[in-house]
Amino acid sequence: MSAELEAQDPTATTLVAPDSGARWTQRYSAALMDTFGTPQRVLVRGEGVYVWDADGRRYLDLLAGIAVNALGHAHPTLTAAISAQLGTLGHVSNFFATPTQVALAERLLSIADAPEGSRVFFTNSGTEANEAVVKMARRTGRRRILALEGSFHGRTMGALAMTHKPAYREPFEPLPGGVEFLPFGDTEALEAAFAQDGDDVAALVLEPIQGEAGVRPLPPGYVALARRLTSDAGALLVLDEVQTGMGRTGRWLAHQHPHLGGGVRPDVVTLAKGLGGGFPIGAVVAYGERAATLLGRGQHGTTFGGNPVAAAAGLATIGVIERDGLLGSTTEVGERLRADIRGLGHPLVAEARGEGLLIAIELAAPVAATVAARALEAGFVVNPCNPTTLRLAPPLILTTDQVAPFVAFLGALPHDLGTEA
Ligand SMILES: *Cc1c(COP(=O)(O)O)cnc(C)c1O
């Protein structure tokens, strides 16, 4: 046993001796790959909508681990559910089933309003869920996969092949082939993509609201058109709701909003991020017998996917969202927050958009990184997802009172921030 571990009280909540933020950052850089760059802070603790760094400073967490911590930090119900499952049965292989896993699959099918014959495949992340989608698309025997410009579907090779951003793709080419990118929200381009070789389209993969691209909703009617074209061509309509799903937008799934989904039933929905309330889990929901049987026995697998602890986390997260009416409060707090931000009338704040608690603040100048750094100094975690856009994806338990200091912070930003050297 390491001296560090031995020196600890085994009942302590941390297994690691404390150090300063600066020291942790040095140790991070020496021990971890540089894929994420230098971390902004080293965080040691969270409670509700707040996190604390290694130097004892508190932050209002308006990002929630990128749309993950739906119930905030250290939620007692989630903690108890995970602990109870781990203390009962922590992991089995997929040669065996667990009641927790079955119960979560049933809950997801019900949330998704999936018809008879629908099935779930569990993964550990969003990218893995989308990777499974690529394999499902291949199993149709068709070659073309359509995705949108600005898309983000993950970083493994198949998911990356459907991700548009050149900086993510180019270092890893060649990627699996057959993916075509269509201009975002362009209905003519969508029709044109099906007009020729429509019978060779395996799948059309869409995010109802593009998250990484800056909280960009598809225009009303787009998903309905996508449904009509895919149905006519016999192609799969896949909705990547990894970021928008599980209550984030005020409905269980974003496409259940009439203006985002047009009331359509997709063939596949992928989920992850908020699903486990912070515990890693992803899922593929396949609607109806055809989609649900594309991956046959032995054609896909995972060691951890469907893990009972992760499934318990999913069940507890869904249970709390339901019990505490968090879909309704997500809608209300999100609407109010966007209205309050607009109401500032600050010249730097051009727009506040989004759905529920997936929100973008559009700035009038490319100063998102500067504003995010100032916000962090002032005790607010936000994400500059491109030079002009701040993304907020706070815990769904957030209240208007808790977020008021952040609105005040925005209001007090210098008007000339964009023109400073
Ligand atoms: C985050 C995200 C993914 C990737 O999920 P990971 O859990 O990071 O692998 C895929 N699609 C969308 C829309 C996402 O927001």
Tab-separated table of C-alpha atoms and ligand atoms in Angstrom:
chain	number	residue	atom	x	y	z
A	1	MET	CA	0.000	0.000	0.000
A	2	SER	CA	1.337	3.458	-0.785
A	3	ALA	CA	2.422	5.634	2.118
A	4	GLU	CA	-0.206	8.095	1.004
A	5	LEU	CA	-3.000	5.533	1.310
A	6	GLU	CA	-1.651	4.133	4.558
A	7	ALA	CA	-1.503	7.544	6.160
A	8	GLN	CA	-5.219	8.024	5.467
A	9	ASP	CA	-8.089	7.170	7.671
A	10	PRO	CA	-9.812	4.508	5.523
A	11	THR	CA	-13.202	6.042	6.307
A	12	ALA	CA	-12.110	9.465	5.040
A	13	THR	CA	-13.921	10.690	1.952
A	14	THR	CA	-10.679	11.352	0.103
A	15	LEU	CA	-7.867	8.890	-0.477
A	16	VAL	CA	-5.425	11.575	-1.474
A	17	ALA	CA	-3.416	13.896	0.747
A	18	PRO	CA	-4.203	17.559	0.127
A	19	ASP	CA	-1.935	19.870	-1.838
A	20	SER	CA	-2.247	23.408	-3.178
A	21	GLY	CA	-3.931	24.218	-6.477
A	22	ALA	CA	-0.614	25.297	-7.985
A	23	ARG	CA	1.111	22.076	-6.910
A	24	TRP	CA	-1.735	19.905	-8.199
A	25	THR	CA	-1.565	21.692	-11.539
A	26	GLN	CA	2.166	20.968	-11.774
A	27	ARG	CA	1.601	17.345	-10.817
A	28	TYR	CA	-1.244	17.117	-13.349
A	29	SER	CA	0.986	18.323	-16.163
A	30	ALA	CA	3.722	15.856	-15.205
A	31	ALA	CA	1.388	12.870	-14.918
A	32	LEU	CA	-1.401	13.351	-17.477
A	33	MET	CA	-1.352	13.671	-21.244
A	34	ASP	CA	-1.721	17.196	-22.509
A	35	THR	CA	-4.887	16.488	-24.531
A	36	PHE	CA	-6.982	18.944	-22.510
A	37	GLY	CA	-4.345	21.646	-21.978
A	38	THR	CA	-3.702	23.125	-18.559
A	39	PRO	CA	-6.708	22.700	-16.266
A	40	GLN	CA	-8.368	25.951	-15.190
A	41	ARG	CA	-8.666	24.894	-11.555
A	42	VAL	CA	-8.203	21.773	-9.480
A	43	LEU	CA	-11.532	20.911	-7.884
A	44	VAL	CA	-11.773	18.924	-4.685
A	45	ARG	CA	-15.400	18.969	-3.581
A	46	GLY	CA	-18.931	19.752	-4.697
A	47	GLU	CA	-22.293	20.201	-3.070
A	48	GLY	CA	-25.492	21.097	-4.880
A	49	VAL	CA	-24.764	23.722	-7.532
A	50	TYR	CA	-21.360	24.638	-6.057
A	51	VAL	CA	-17.836	23.253	-6.357
A	52	TRP	CA	-14.707	24.129	-4.355
A	53	ASP	CA	-11.128	24.252	-5.588
A	54	ALA	CA	-7.976	23.000	-3.879
A	55	ASP	CA	-7.390	26.457	-2.418
A	56	GLY	CA	-10.825	26.554	-0.799
A	57	ARG	CA	-12.539	28.909	-3.266
A	58	ARG	CA	-16.183	28.319	-4.131
A	59	TYR	CA	-17.708	28.443	-7.647
A	60	LEU	CA	-21.271	28.361	-8.923
A	61	ASP	CA	-21.133	25.479	-11.392
A	62	LEU	CA	-23.003	26.648	-14.489
A	63	LEU	CA	-21.498	23.913	-16.681
A	64	ALA	CA	-22.155	20.793	-14.570
A	65	GLY	CA	-19.312	18.778	-16.071
A	66	ILE	CA	-20.654	19.692	-19.548
A	67	ALA	CA	-24.359	18.961	-19.118
A	68	VAL	CA	-23.673	15.951	-16.900
A	69	ASN	CA	-24.367	16.634	-13.214
A	70	ALA	CA	-28.128	16.942	-13.603
A	71	LEU	CA	-28.681	16.708	-9.848
A	72	GLY	CA	-25.705	18.879	-9.002
A	73	HIS	CA	-22.911	17.550	-6.818
A	74	ALA	CA	-23.076	14.978	-4.029
A	75	HIS	CA	-26.843	14.594	-4.297
A	76	PRO	CA	-27.837	12.397	-1.344
A	77	THR	CA	-30.297	10.223	-3.301
A	78	LEU	CA	-27.799	9.565	-6.093
A	79	THR	CA	-24.982	8.916	-3.629
A	80	ALA	CA	-27.150	6.482	-1.653
A	81	ALA	CA	-28.317	4.626	-4.773
A	82	ILE	CA	-24.777	4.194	-6.087
A	83	SER	CA	-23.443	3.118	-2.683
A	84	ALA	CA	-26.272	0.669	-2.100
A	85	GLN	CA	-25.797	-0.955	-5.510
A	86	LEU	CA	-22.013	-1.106	-5.115
A	87	GLY	CA	-22.461	-2.673	-1.689
A	88	THR	CA	-24.836	-5.274	-3.146
A	89	LEU	CA	-23.456	-6.136	-6.582
A	90	GLY	CA	-20.963	-3.815	-8.248
A	91	HIS	CA	-20.266	-5.463	-11.588
A	92	VAL	CA	-21.054	-8.562	-13.578
A	93	SER	CA	-20.161	-9.370	-17.157
A	94	ASN	CA	-22.760	-9.245	-19.899
A	95	PHE	CA	-22.911	-13.042	-19.664
A	96	PHE	CA	-25.293	-12.170	-16.847
A	97	ALA	CA	-28.115	-9.697	-16.339
A	98	THR	CA	-29.001	-7.544	-13.337
A	99	PRO	CA	-32.404	-6.228	-12.263
A	100	THR	CA	-31.044	-2.652	-12.134
A	101	GLN	CA	-29.970	-2.798	-15.769
A	102	VAL	CA	-33.310	-4.224	-16.907
A	103	ALA	CA	-35.239	-1.630	-14.895
A	104	LEU	CA	-33.243	1.250	-16.391
A	105	ALA	CA	-33.749	-0.056	-19.928
A	106	GLU	CA	-37.508	-0.226	-19.269
A	107	ARG	CA	-37.511	3.316	-17.846
A	108	LEU	CA	-35.649	4.645	-20.884
A	109	LEU	CA	-38.043	2.961	-23.304
A	110	SER	CA	-40.940	4.551	-21.454
A	111	ILE	CA	-39.316	8.005	-21.317
A	112	ALA	CA	-38.553	7.697	-25.028
A	113	ASP	CA	-42.154	6.729	-25.759
A	114	ALA	CA	-40.736	3.804	-27.731
A	115	PRO	CA	-43.134	1.308	-29.320
A	116	GLU	CA	-43.343	-2.448	-28.822
A	117	GLY	CA	-40.197	-4.217	-29.992
A	118	SER	CA	-37.851	-1.348	-29.061
A	119	ARG	CA	-34.616	-2.173	-27.232
A	120	VAL	CA	-31.701	-0.514	-25.421
A	121	PHE	CA	-27.941	-1.077	-25.665
A	122	PHE	CA	-25.900	0.361	-22.769
A	123	THR	CA	-22.482	1.960	-23.204
A	124	ASN	CA	-20.161	3.989	-20.976
A	125	SER	CA	-20.157	7.242	-22.927
A	126	GLY	CA	-21.755	9.229	-25.698
A	127	THR	CA	-19.078	8.472	-28.236
A	128	GLU	CA	-19.558	4.748	-27.630
A	129	ALA	CA	-23.303	5.086	-28.131
A	130	ASN	CA	-22.676	6.803	-31.469
A	131	GLU	CA	-20.038	4.220	-32.363
A	132	ALA	CA	-22.748	1.591	-31.989
A	133	VAL	CA	-24.897	3.687	-34.344
A	134	VAL	CA	-22.192	3.500	-37.023
A	135	LYS	CA	-22.232	-0.281	-36.723
A	136	MET	CA	-26.033	-0.313	-36.905
A	137	ALA	CA	-25.865	1.838	-40.028
A	138	ARG	CA	-23.423	-0.596	-41.628
A	139	ARG	CA	-25.773	-3.477	-40.834
A	140	THR	CA	-28.440	-1.931	-43.073
A	141	GLY	CA	-26.191	-2.920	-45.988
A	142	ARG	CA	-26.262	0.658	-47.270
A	143	ARG	CA	-23.199	2.837	-47.670
A	144	ARG	CA	-24.128	6.468	-47.031
A	145	ILE	CA	-24.294	8.120	-43.605
A	146	LEU	CA	-25.502	11.719	-43.563
A	147	ALA	CA	-24.468	14.132	-40.812
A	148	LEU	CA	-24.568	17.912	-40.474
A	149	GLU	CA	-21.934	20.596	-40.616
A	150	GLY	CA	-21.143	21.734	-37.069
A	151	SER	CA	-21.949	18.282	-35.685
A	152	PHE	CA	-20.245	16.717	-32.708
A	153	HIS	CA	-20.770	13.002	-32.130
A	154	GLY	CA	-17.599	11.989	-30.284
A	155	ARG	CA	-13.928	11.147	-30.642
A	156	THR	CA	-13.645	7.432	-31.398
A	157	MET	CA	-13.075	6.640	-35.070
A	158	GLY	CA	-16.667	5.944	-36.116
A	159	ALA	CA	-18.183	8.752	-34.063
A	160	LEU	CA	-15.358	11.013	-35.224
A	161	ALA	CA	-16.144	10.181	-38.840
A	162	MET	CA	-19.574	11.771	-38.216
A	163	THR	CA	-18.066	14.772	-36.386
A	164	HIS	CA	-17.581	17.752	-38.643
A	165	LYS	CA	-14.796	19.811	-37.066
A	166	PRO	CA	-11.652	19.492	-39.233
A	167	ALA	CA	-9.258	20.017	-36.291
A	168	TYR	CA	-10.703	16.926	-34.603
A	169	ARG	CA	-10.745	14.802	-37.770
A	170	GLU	CA	-7.736	15.597	-39.861
A	171	PRO	CA	-4.954	14.269	-37.601
A	172	PHE	CA	-6.657	10.854	-37.665
A	173	GLU	CA	-7.534	10.319	-41.286
A	174	PRO	CA	-8.368	8.017	-42.926
A	175	LEU	CA	-11.602	7.701	-40.964
A	176	PRO	CA	-14.320	5.151	-41.728
A	177	GLY	CA	-15.842	6.174	-45.049
A	178	GLY	CA	-19.284	6.914	-46.329
A	179	VAL	CA	-20.077	9.977	-44.208
A	180	GLU	CA	-21.359	13.098	-45.987
A	181	PHE	CA	-21.881	16.458	-44.288
A	182	LEU	CA	-24.871	18.602	-45.182
A	183	PRO	CA	-25.144	22.342	-44.479
A	184	PHE	CA	-26.795	22.894	-41.088
A	185	GLY	CA	-30.566	23.301	-41.173
A	186	ASP	CA	-30.696	23.536	-44.971
A	187	THR	CA	-33.858	21.748	-46.123
A	188	GLU	CA	-32.989	21.996	-49.826
A	189	ALA	CA	-29.628	20.332	-49.260
A	190	LEU	CA	-31.384	17.637	-47.254
A	191	GLU	CA	-33.848	16.933	-50.055
A	192	ALA	CA	-31.033	16.913	-52.581
A	193	ALA	CA	-29.090	14.362	-50.523
A	194	PHE	CA	-32.013	11.952	-50.848
A	195	ALA	CA	-32.915	12.813	-54.424
A	196	GLN	CA	-29.977	10.804	-55.750
A	197	ASP	CA	-28.993	7.413	-54.326
A	198	GLY	CA	-31.508	7.888	-51.527
A	199	ASP	CA	-31.809	4.105	-51.386
A	200	ASP	CA	-28.165	3.935	-50.365
A	201	VAL	CA	-28.605	6.146	-47.292
A	202	ALA	CA	-28.147	4.009	-44.177
A	203	ALA	CA	-28.702	6.755	-41.632
A	204	LEU	CA	-29.189	10.459	-41.133
A	205	VAL	CA	-27.678	11.535	-37.813
A	206	LEU	CA	-28.839	14.806	-36.205
A	207	GLU	CA	-28.537	16.692	-32.927
A	208	PRO	CA	-31.893	18.448	-32.280
A	209	ILE	CA	-29.786	21.268	-30.814
A	210	GLN	CA	-26.097	21.267	-31.698
A	211	GLY	CA	-24.375	21.630	-28.349
A	212	GLU	CA	-20.670	21.904	-29.057
A	213	ALA	CA	-21.343	24.154	-32.053
A	214	GLY	CA	-22.839	26.747	-29.705
A	215	VAL	CA	-26.381	25.639	-28.796
A	216	ARG	CA	-27.809	25.820	-32.319
A	217	PRO	CA	-31.360	24.414	-32.625
A	218	LEU	CA	-32.452	22.864	-35.900
A	219	PRO	CA	-35.075	25.083	-37.544
A	220	PRO	CA	-38.736	24.125	-36.969
A	221	GLY	CA	-39.846	21.571	-39.532
A	222	TYR	CA	-36.377	20.232	-40.242
A	223	VAL	CA	-36.697	17.056	-38.173
A	224	ALA	CA	-40.156	16.375	-39.621
A	225	LEU	CA	-38.744	16.674	-43.136
A	226	ALA	CA	-35.827	14.453	-42.118
A	227	ARG	CA	-38.327	11.872	-40.864
A	228	ARG	CA	-40.296	11.939	-44.103
A	229	LEU	CA	-37.211	11.604	-46.309
A	230	THR	CA	-35.598	8.842	-44.230
A	231	SER	CA	-38.861	6.905	-44.033
A	232	ASP	CA	-39.417	7.165	-47.788
A	233	ALA	CA	-35.838	6.006	-48.426
A	234	GLY	CA	-35.907	3.267	-45.782
A	235	ALA	CA	-33.028	4.956	-43.920
A	236	LEU	CA	-32.566	5.313	-40.172
A	237	LEU	CA	-33.280	8.652	-38.511
A	238	VAL	CA	-30.811	8.887	-35.631
A	239	LEU	CA	-31.051	11.655	-33.041
A	240	ASP	CA	-27.936	12.259	-30.974
A	241	GLU	CA	-29.414	13.457	-27.682
A	242	VAL	CA	-26.242	12.833	-25.703
A	243	GLN	CA	-26.219	16.488	-24.646
A	244	THR	CA	-29.869	17.483	-25.093
A	245	GLY	CA	-31.479	14.395	-23.544
A	246	MET	CA	-32.490	13.414	-20.012
A	247	GLY	CA	-34.297	16.605	-19.074
A	248	ARG	CA	-31.645	19.114	-20.085
A	249	THR	CA	-34.089	21.091	-22.265
A	250	GLY	CA	-37.100	20.758	-19.966
A	251	ARG	CA	-38.426	17.599	-21.617
A	252	TRP	CA	-36.972	14.136	-21.244
A	253	LEU	CA	-35.747	14.331	-24.841
A	254	ALA	CA	-35.289	17.526	-26.826
A	255	HIS	CA	-37.069	16.159	-29.896
A	256	GLN	CA	-40.203	15.819	-27.770
A	257	HIS	CA	-40.545	19.609	-28.033
A	258	PRO	CA	-42.914	20.142	-30.975
A	259	HIS	CA	-40.725	22.908	-32.468
A	260	LEU	CA	-37.581	20.751	-32.263
A	261	GLY	CA	-38.868	17.322	-33.180
A	262	GLY	CA	-42.132	17.967	-34.986
A	263	GLY	CA	-43.686	15.087	-33.069
A	264	VAL	CA	-41.728	12.504	-35.034
A	265	ARG	CA	-40.595	9.116	-33.804
A	266	PRO	CA	-36.919	8.528	-34.598
A	267	ASP	CA	-35.367	5.102	-35.242
A	268	VAL	CA	-32.504	5.610	-32.819
A	269	VAL	CA	-31.709	8.014	-29.984
A	270	THR	CA	-28.302	8.106	-28.304
A	271	LEU	CA	-27.926	9.267	-24.704
A	272	ALA	CA	-25.116	9.777	-22.189
A	273	LYS	CA	-23.994	12.941	-20.353
A	274	GLY	CA	-26.882	13.625	-17.906
A	275	LEU	CA	-28.125	10.026	-17.868
A	276	GLY	CA	-26.136	8.926	-14.821
A	277	GLY	CA	-26.143	12.284	-13.037
A	278	GLY	CA	-22.315	12.226	-13.106
A	279	PHE	CA	-21.708	8.494	-13.201
A	280	PRO	CA	-20.414	7.364	-16.627
A	281	ILE	CA	-23.145	5.707	-18.691
A	282	GLY	CA	-24.481	5.952	-22.231
A	283	ALA	CA	-27.298	4.284	-24.085
A	284	VAL	CA	-28.595	3.551	-27.551
A	285	VAL	CA	-32.385	3.454	-27.710
A	286	ALA	CA	-33.526	1.618	-30.844
A	287	TYR	CA	-37.160	2.233	-31.745
A	288	GLY	CA	-39.128	-0.696	-33.081
A	289	GLU	CA	-38.143	-4.179	-34.163
A	290	ARG	CA	-36.126	-3.233	-37.259
A	291	ALA	CA	-33.694	-0.844	-35.542
A	292	ALA	CA	-33.597	-2.984	-32.416
A	293	THR	CA	-32.385	-6.077	-34.261
A	294	LEU	CA	-29.737	-4.554	-36.556
A	295	LEU	CA	-27.009	-5.647	-34.149
A	296	GLY	CA	-27.450	-9.383	-33.739
A	297	ARG	CA	-25.968	-11.808	-31.255
A	298	GLY	CA	-22.198	-11.386	-31.017
A	299	GLN	CA	-22.145	-8.348	-33.318
A	300	HIS	CA	-21.472	-5.812	-30.579
A	301	GLY	CA	-20.328	-5.902	-26.991
A	302	THR	CA	-18.860	-4.116	-23.995
A	303	THR	CA	-17.383	-5.139	-20.650
A	304	PHE	CA	-18.731	-2.268	-18.587
A	305	GLY	CA	-21.851	-1.248	-20.532
A	306	GLY	CA	-24.951	-1.949	-18.461
A	307	ASN	CA	-22.921	-2.069	-15.254
A	308	PRO	CA	-25.395	-2.226	-12.338
A	309	VAL	CA	-23.855	0.714	-10.459
A	310	ALA	CA	-24.134	2.914	-13.552
A	311	ALA	CA	-27.683	1.664	-14.051
A	312	ALA	CA	-28.524	2.495	-10.426
A	313	ALA	CA	-27.163	5.997	-11.043
A	314	GLY	CA	-29.441	6.322	-14.076
A	315	LEU	CA	-32.496	5.117	-12.191
A	316	ALA	CA	-31.809	7.449	-9.254
A	317	THR	CA	-31.247	10.428	-11.563
A	318	ILE	CA	-34.497	9.809	-13.425
A	319	GLY	CA	-36.292	9.203	-10.137
A	320	VAL	CA	-35.187	12.515	-8.630
A	321	ILE	CA	-35.960	14.486	-11.802
A	322	GLU	CA	-39.475	13.052	-11.652
A	323	ARG	CA	-39.983	13.297	-7.880
A	324	ASP	CA	-38.753	16.887	-7.648
A	325	GLY	CA	-40.456	18.169	-10.807
A	326	LEU	CA	-37.140	19.151	-12.368
A	327	LEU	CA	-38.437	19.150	-15.963
A	328	GLY	CA	-40.783	21.996	-15.044
A	329	SER	CA	-38.225	23.939	-13.046
A	330	THR	CA	-35.627	23.476	-15.807
A	331	THR	CA	-38.060	25.130	-18.228
A	332	GLU	CA	-38.918	27.953	-15.831
A	333	VAL	CA	-35.434	28.723	-14.526
A	334	GLY	CA	-34.008	28.553	-18.062
A	335	GLU	CA	-36.634	30.917	-19.509
A	336	ARG	CA	-36.217	33.349	-16.650
A	337	LEU	CA	-32.418	33.262	-16.929
A	338	ARG	CA	-32.496	33.998	-20.671
A	339	ALA	CA	-34.987	36.820	-20.088
A	340	ASP	CA	-32.859	38.291	-17.276
A	341	ILE	CA	-29.710	38.153	-19.425
A	342	ARG	CA	-31.506	39.838	-22.335
A	343	GLY	CA	-32.996	42.339	-19.918
A	344	LEU	CA	-29.516	43.549	-18.973
A	345	GLY	CA	-29.395	45.385	-22.275
A	346	HIS	CA	-25.609	45.114	-22.089
A	347	PRO	CA	-23.962	46.079	-25.396
A	348	LEU	CA	-21.646	43.067	-25.224
A	349	VAL	CA	-24.494	40.586	-24.757
A	350	ALA	CA	-26.082	40.217	-28.171
A	351	GLU	CA	-28.404	37.303	-27.487
A	352	ALA	CA	-29.387	34.605	-24.988
A	353	ARG	CA	-30.812	31.491	-26.616
A	354	GLY	CA	-31.412	27.854	-25.870
A	355	GLU	CA	-33.974	25.518	-24.389
A	356	GLY	CA	-34.429	24.712	-20.725
A	357	LEU	CA	-31.013	24.780	-19.092
A	358	LEU	CA	-28.963	24.401	-22.266
A	359	ILE	CA	-28.166	28.035	-22.909
A	360	ALA	CA	-25.881	30.083	-25.123
A	361	ILE	CA	-24.959	33.685	-24.464
A	362	GLU	CA	-23.935	35.236	-27.769
A	363	LEU	CA	-21.427	38.055	-27.380
A	364	ALA	CA	-21.082	41.027	-29.711
A	365	ALA	CA	-17.303	40.534	-29.889
A	366	PRO	CA	-14.975	37.514	-29.914
A	367	VAL	CA	-14.244	37.753	-26.180
A	368	ALA	CA	-15.886	34.569	-24.881
A	369	ALA	CA	-12.600	33.219	-23.493
A	370	THR	CA	-11.873	36.507	-21.706
A	371	VAL	CA	-15.361	36.656	-20.226
A	372	ALA	CA	-15.134	33.004	-19.109
A	373	ALA	CA	-11.785	33.672	-17.407
A	374	ARG	CA	-13.228	36.708	-15.623
A	375	ALA	CA	-16.272	34.669	-14.633
A	376	LEU	CA	-14.047	31.999	-13.103
A	377	GLU	CA	-12.149	34.662	-11.137
A	378	ALA	CA	-15.514	35.914	-9.900
A	379	GLY	CA	-16.644	32.404	-8.913
A	380	PHE	CA	-18.674	31.170	-11.907
A	381	VAL	CA	-17.917	28.159	-14.116
A	382	VAL	CA	-19.060	28.706	-17.728
A	383	ASN	CA	-17.781	27.429	-21.077
A	384	PRO	CA	-16.588	29.514	-24.028
A	385	CYS	CA	-17.575	27.017	-26.743
A	386	ASN	CA	-16.432	29.324	-29.550
A	387	PRO	CA	-14.931	32.833	-29.685
A	388	THR	CA	-18.312	34.603	-29.438
A	389	THR	CA	-20.378	32.111	-27.444
A	390	LEU	CA	-20.606	31.194	-23.774
A	391	ARG	CA	-22.384	27.947	-23.039
A	392	LEU	CA	-24.261	27.282	-19.806
A	393	ALA	CA	-25.462	23.783	-18.922
A	394	PRO	CA	-25.991	24.004	-15.165
A	395	PRO	CA	-27.448	21.358	-12.843
A	396	LEU	CA	-31.212	20.988	-13.334
A	397	ILE	CA	-31.649	21.761	-9.616
A	398	LEU	CA	-30.460	25.353	-10.184
A	399	THR	CA	-32.744	28.086	-8.835
A	400	THR	CA	-33.207	31.647	-10.083
A	401	ASP	CA	-31.860	32.991	-6.784
A	402	GLN	CA	-28.693	30.933	-7.080
A	403	VAL	CA	-27.949	32.200	-10.584
A	404	ALA	CA	-28.774	35.869	-9.883
A	405	PRO	CA	-25.153	36.773	-8.932
A	406	PHE	CA	-24.013	35.530	-12.350
A	407	VAL	CA	-26.538	37.774	-14.112
A	408	ALA	CA	-25.211	40.666	-12.023
A	409	PHE	CA	-21.659	39.731	-13.012
A	410	LEU	CA	-22.625	39.888	-16.712
A	411	GLY	CA	-24.312	43.230	-16.195
A	412	ALA	CA	-21.159	44.658	-14.626
A	413	LEU	CA	-18.832	43.608	-17.482
A	414	PRO	CA	-17.011	46.602	-18.985
A	415	HIS	CA	-18.832	47.767	-22.122
A	416	ASP	CA	-15.575	48.129	-24.028
A	417	LEU	CA	-14.286	44.605	-23.298
A	418	GLY	CA	-14.399	43.819	-27.000
A	419	THR	CA	-12.287	46.788	-28.003
A	420	GLU	CA	-9.555	46.412	-25.379
A	421	ALA	CA	-6.105	45.504	-26.665
B	1	LIG	C1	-20.556	15.042	-25.543
B	1	LIG	C2	-21.210	14.567	-26.764
B	1	LIG	C3	-20.850	13.341	-27.351
B	1	LIG	C4	-19.716	12.505	-26.835
B	1	LIG	O1	-19.986	11.983	-25.572
B	1	LIG	P1	-18.788	11.466	-24.652
B	1	LIG	O2	-19.491	10.945	-23.433
B	1	LIG	O3	-17.883	12.617	-24.401
B	1	LIG	O4	-18.102	10.380	-25.370
B	1	LIG	C5	-21.556	12.932	-28.463
B	1	LIG	N1	-22.554	13.666	-28.983
B	1	LIG	C6	-22.931	14.838	-28.434
B	1	LIG	C7	-24.064	15.603	-29.039
B	1	LIG	C8	-22.263	15.348	-27.319
B	1	LIG	O5	-22.615	16.515	-26.804
